CSV table of C-alpha atoms and ligand atoms in Angstrom, one decimal:
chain,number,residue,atom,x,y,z
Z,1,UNK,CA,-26.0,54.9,54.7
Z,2,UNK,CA,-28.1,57.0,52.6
Z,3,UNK,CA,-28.7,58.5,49.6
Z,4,UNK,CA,-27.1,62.2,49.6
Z,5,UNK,CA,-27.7,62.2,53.3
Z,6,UNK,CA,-24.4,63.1,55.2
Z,7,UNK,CA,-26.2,62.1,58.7
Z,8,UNK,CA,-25.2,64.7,61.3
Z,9,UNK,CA,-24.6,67.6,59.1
Z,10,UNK,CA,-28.2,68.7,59.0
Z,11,UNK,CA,-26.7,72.7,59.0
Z,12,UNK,CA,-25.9,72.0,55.2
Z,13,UNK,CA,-28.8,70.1,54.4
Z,14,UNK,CA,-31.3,73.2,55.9
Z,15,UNK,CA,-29.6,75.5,54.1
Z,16,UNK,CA,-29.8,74.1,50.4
Z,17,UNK,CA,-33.4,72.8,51.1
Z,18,UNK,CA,-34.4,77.0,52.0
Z,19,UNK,CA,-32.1,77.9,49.2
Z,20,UNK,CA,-34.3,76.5,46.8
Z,21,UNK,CA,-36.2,78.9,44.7
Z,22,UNK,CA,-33.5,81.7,45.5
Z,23,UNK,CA,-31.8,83.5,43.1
Z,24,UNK,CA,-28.7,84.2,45.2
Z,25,UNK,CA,-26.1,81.7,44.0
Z,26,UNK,CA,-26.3,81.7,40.0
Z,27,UNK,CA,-23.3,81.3,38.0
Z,28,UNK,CA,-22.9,84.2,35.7
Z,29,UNK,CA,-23.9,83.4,32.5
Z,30,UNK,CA,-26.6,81.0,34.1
Z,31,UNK,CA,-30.4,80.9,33.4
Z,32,UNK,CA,-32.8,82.2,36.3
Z,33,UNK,CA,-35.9,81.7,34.7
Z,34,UNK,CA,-37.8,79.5,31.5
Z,35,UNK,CA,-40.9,80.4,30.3
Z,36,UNK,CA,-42.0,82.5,33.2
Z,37,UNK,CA,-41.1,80.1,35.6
Z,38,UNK,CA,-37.9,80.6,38.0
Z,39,UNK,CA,-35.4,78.1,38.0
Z,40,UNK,CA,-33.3,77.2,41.0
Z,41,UNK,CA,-29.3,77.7,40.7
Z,42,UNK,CA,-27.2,75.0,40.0
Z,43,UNK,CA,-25.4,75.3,42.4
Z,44,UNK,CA,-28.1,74.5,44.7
Z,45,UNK,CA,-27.0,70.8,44.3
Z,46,UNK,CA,-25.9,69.1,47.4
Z,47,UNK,CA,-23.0,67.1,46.7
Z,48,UNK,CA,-23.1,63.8,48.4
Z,49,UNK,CA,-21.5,61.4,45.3
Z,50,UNK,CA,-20.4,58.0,46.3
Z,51,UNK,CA,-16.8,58.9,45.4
Z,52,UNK,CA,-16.7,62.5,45.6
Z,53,UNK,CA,-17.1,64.9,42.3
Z,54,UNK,CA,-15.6,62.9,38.9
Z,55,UNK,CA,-13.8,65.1,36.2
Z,56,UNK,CA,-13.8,63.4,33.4
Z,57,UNK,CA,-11.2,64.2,30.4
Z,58,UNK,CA,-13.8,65.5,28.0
Z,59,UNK,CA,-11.4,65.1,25.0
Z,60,UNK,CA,-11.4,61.6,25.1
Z,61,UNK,CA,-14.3,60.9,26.5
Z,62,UNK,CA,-16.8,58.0,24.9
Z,63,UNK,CA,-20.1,56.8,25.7
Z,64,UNK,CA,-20.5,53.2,25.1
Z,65,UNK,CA,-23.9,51.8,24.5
Z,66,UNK,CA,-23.9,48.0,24.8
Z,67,UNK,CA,-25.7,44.6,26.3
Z,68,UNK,CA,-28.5,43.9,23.9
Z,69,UNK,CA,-28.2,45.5,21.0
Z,70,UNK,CA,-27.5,44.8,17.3
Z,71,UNK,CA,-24.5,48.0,16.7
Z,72,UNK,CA,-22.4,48.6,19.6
Z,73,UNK,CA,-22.3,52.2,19.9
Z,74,UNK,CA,-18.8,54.5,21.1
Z,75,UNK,CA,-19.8,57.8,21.2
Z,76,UNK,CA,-17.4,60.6,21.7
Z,77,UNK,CA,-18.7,64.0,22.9
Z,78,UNK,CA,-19.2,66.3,19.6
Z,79,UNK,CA,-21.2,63.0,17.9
Z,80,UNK,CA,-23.6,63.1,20.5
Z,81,UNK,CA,-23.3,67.3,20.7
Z,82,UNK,CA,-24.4,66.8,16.7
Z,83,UNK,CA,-27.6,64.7,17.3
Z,84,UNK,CA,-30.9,66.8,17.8
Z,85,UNK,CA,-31.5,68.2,21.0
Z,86,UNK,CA,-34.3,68.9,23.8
Z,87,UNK,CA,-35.0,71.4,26.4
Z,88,UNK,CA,-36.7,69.9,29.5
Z,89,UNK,CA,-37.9,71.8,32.3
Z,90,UNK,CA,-37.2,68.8,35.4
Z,91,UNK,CA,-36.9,68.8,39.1
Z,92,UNK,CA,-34.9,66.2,40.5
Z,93,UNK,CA,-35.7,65.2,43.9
Z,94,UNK,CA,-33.3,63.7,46.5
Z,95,UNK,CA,-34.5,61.7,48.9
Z,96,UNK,CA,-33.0,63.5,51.4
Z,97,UNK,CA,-35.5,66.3,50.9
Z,98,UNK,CA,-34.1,68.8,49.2
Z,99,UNK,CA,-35.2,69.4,45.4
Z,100,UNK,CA,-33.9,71.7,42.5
Z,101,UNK,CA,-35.8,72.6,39.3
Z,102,UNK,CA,-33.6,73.0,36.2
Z,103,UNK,CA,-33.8,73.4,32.7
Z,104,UNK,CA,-32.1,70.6,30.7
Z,105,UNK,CA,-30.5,69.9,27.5
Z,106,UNK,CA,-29.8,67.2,25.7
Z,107,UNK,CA,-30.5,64.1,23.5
Z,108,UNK,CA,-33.2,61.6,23.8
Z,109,UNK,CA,-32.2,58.5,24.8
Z,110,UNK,CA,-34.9,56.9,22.2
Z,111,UNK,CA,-32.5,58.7,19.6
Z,112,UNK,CA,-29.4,56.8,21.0
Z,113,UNK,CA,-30.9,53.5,21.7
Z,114,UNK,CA,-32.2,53.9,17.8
Z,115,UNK,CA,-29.1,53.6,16.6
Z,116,UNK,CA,-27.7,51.2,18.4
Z,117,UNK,CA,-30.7,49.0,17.9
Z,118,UNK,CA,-32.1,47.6,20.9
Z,119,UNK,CA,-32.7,43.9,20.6
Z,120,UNK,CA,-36.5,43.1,21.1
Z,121,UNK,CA,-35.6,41.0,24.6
Z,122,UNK,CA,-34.1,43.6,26.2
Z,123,UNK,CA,-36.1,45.0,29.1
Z,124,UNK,CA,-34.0,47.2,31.4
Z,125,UNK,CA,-31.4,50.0,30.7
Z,126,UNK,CA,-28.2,49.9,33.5
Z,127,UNK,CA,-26.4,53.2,33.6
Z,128,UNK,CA,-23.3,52.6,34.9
Z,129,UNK,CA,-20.8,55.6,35.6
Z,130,UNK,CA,-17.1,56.5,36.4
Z,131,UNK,CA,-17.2,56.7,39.6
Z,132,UNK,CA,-18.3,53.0,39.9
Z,133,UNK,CA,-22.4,53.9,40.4
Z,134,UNK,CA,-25.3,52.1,38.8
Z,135,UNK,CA,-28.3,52.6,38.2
Z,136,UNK,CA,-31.4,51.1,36.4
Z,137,UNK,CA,-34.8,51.9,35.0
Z,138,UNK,CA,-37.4,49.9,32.5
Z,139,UNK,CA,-36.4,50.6,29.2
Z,140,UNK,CA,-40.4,50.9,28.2
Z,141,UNK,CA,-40.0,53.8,30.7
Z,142,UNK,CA,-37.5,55.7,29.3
Z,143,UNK,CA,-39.2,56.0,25.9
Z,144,UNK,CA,-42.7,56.7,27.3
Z,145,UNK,CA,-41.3,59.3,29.3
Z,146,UNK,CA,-39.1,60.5,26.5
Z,147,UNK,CA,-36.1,60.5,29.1
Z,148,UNK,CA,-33.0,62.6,27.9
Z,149,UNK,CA,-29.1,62.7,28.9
Z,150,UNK,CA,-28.7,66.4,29.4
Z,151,UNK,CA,-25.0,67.9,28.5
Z,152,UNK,CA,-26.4,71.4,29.4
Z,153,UNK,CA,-28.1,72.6,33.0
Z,154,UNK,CA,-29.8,76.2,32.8
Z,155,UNK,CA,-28.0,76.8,29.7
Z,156,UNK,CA,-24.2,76.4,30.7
Z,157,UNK,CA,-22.5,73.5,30.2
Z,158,UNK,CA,-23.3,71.0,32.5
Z,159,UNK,CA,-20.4,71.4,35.6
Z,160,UNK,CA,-18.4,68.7,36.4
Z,161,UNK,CA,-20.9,68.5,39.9
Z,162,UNK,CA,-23.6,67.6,38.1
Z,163,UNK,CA,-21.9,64.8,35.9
Z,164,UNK,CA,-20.3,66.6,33.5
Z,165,UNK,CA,-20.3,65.8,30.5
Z,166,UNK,CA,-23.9,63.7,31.4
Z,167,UNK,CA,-26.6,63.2,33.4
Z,168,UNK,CA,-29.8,61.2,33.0
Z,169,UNK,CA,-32.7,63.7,33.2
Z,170,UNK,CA,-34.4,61.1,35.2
Z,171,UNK,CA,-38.0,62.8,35.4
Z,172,UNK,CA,-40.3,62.0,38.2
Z,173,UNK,CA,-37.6,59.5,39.9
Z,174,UNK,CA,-36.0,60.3,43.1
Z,175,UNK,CA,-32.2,61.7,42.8
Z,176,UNK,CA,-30.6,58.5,42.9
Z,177,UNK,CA,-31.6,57.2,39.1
Z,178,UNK,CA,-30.6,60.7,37.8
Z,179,UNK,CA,-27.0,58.9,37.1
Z,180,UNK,CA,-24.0,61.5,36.5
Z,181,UNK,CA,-21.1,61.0,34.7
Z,182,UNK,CA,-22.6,58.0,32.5
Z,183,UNK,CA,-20.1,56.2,30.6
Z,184,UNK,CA,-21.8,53.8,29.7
Z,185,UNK,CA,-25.4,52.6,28.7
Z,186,UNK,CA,-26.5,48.7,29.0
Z,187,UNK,CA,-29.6,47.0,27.4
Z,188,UNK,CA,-29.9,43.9,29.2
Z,189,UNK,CA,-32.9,41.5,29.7
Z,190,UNK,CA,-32.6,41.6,33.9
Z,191,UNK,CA,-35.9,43.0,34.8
Z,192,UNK,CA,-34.3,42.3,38.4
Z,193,UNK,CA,-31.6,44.1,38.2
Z,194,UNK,CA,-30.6,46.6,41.2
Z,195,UNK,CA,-28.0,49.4,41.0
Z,196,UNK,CA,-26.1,50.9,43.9
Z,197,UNK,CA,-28.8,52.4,46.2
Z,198,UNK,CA,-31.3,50.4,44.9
Z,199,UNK,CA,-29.3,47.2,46.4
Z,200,UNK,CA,-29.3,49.1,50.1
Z,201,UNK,CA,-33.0,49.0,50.2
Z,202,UNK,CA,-34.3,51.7,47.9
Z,203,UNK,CA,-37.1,51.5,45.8
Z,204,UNK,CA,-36.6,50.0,42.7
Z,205,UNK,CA,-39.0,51.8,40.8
Z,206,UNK,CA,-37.5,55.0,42.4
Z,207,UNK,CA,-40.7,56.8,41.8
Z,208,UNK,CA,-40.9,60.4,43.5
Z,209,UNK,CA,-44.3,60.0,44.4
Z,210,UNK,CA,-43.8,56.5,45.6
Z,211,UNK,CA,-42.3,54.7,48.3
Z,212,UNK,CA,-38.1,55.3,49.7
Z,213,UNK,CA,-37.8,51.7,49.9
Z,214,UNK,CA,-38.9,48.8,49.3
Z,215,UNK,CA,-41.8,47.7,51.2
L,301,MTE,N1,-22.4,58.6,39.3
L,301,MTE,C1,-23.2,59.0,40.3
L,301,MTE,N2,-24.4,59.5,40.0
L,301,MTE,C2,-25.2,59.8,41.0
L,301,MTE,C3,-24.9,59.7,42.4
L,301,MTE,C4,-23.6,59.2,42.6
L,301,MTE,O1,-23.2,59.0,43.8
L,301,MTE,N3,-22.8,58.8,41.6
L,301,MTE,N4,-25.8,60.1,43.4
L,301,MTE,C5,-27.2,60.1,43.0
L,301,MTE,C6,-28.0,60.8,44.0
L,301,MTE,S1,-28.4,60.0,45.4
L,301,MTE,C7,-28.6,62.1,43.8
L,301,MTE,S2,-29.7,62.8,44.8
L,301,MTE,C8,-28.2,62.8,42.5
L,301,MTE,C9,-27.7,64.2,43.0
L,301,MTE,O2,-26.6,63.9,43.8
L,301,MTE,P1,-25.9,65.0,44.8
L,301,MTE,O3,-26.8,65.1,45.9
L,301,MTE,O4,-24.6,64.4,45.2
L,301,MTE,O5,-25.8,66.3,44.0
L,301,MTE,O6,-27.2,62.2,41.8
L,301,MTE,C10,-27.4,60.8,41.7
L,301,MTE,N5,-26.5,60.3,40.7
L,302,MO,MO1,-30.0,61.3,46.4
């Protein structure tokens, strides 16, 4: 099995892939371009979620942030609305080929992990999300990068599709670290540690410019 590749149904796959760059399939009220440069359509997303599209109840919705740190952290959705906010312009890339460029926004994860307090051993950051997926990246990563969880795509709320209410804008990583619907954020000190894909064989390090798998 692969990541976001529904083998045999290469008809869908050929016609996102050529729909990228189009302008044909915005939502009304969505953003087509940022700073002179176009931005592809939500809906340009190829669903292929390990359990099919999540919709979370928004209302009672909480982020816990937990593992290593020194404050616990349950945040629900207008606490992290209230913190200051970024606009990134990312592409994600699925391995499967296709890629969509997007304008983000959201919070710094540095902001979050700051107030929870990261405990100095902590190494890795395990997103872990409602529909049972996991993913994983180096925590000194996600602060050199300045990574953000993005509550907004091209300036609508993020749709449930896209992980409503958040994804991790995870920039130059292939699809499968961009974790949607996170529920929760874990600092623990398992450099090791392998999420979902990444225990079928994919590349750890999930770099876009890097190797699929694991050599
Ligand atoms: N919670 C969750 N997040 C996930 C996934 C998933 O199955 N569950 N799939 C990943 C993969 S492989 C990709 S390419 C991106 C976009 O997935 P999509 O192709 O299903 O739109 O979301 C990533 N995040
Ligand atoms: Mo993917």
């Amino acid at each position: 099995m692969l990541p976001c590749a529904a083998l045999g149904n290469t008809e869908k796959a050929d016609a996102v892939s050529s729909a990228t760059g189009s302008t044909d399939t915005f939502s009304p009220g969505e953003l087509t371009e940022y700073e002179g440069q176009a931005l592809d359509s939500v809906n340009n997303f190829r669903e292929n979620s390990i359990a099919g599209v999540q919709n979370l109840d928004l209302a009672s919705y909480r982020l816990q942030v937990d593992g290593k740190v020194s404050k616990p952290l349950a945040l629900n959705l207008d606490q992290i609305k209230a913190l200051p906010s970024v606009k990134k312009f990312v592409r994600i890339d699925c391995v499967e080929g296709w890629s969509v460029r997007v304008l983000w926004e959201g919070v710094p994860l540095k902001t979050i992990l700051g107030s929870a307090g990261v405990a100095p051993e902590a190494v890795t950051v395990v997103f872990h999300a409602a529909d049972g997926y996991t993913t994983s990246l180096p925590l000194v990563e996600i602060l050199g990068k300045d990574m953000i969880v993005a509550y907004k795509a091209n300036g609508l709320p993020l749709p449930a599709k896209l992980g409503a209410p958040l994804i991790l804008v995870a920039q130059d990583k292939w699809g499968y670290k961009w974790a949607r619907w996170i529920t929760e954020i874990e600092l623990s000190t398992d450099k090791n540690y392998r999420g979902y894909w990444e225990q079928n064989g994919y590349s750890n390090s999930g770099d876009r410019n890097g190797p699929q798998f694991e050599p």
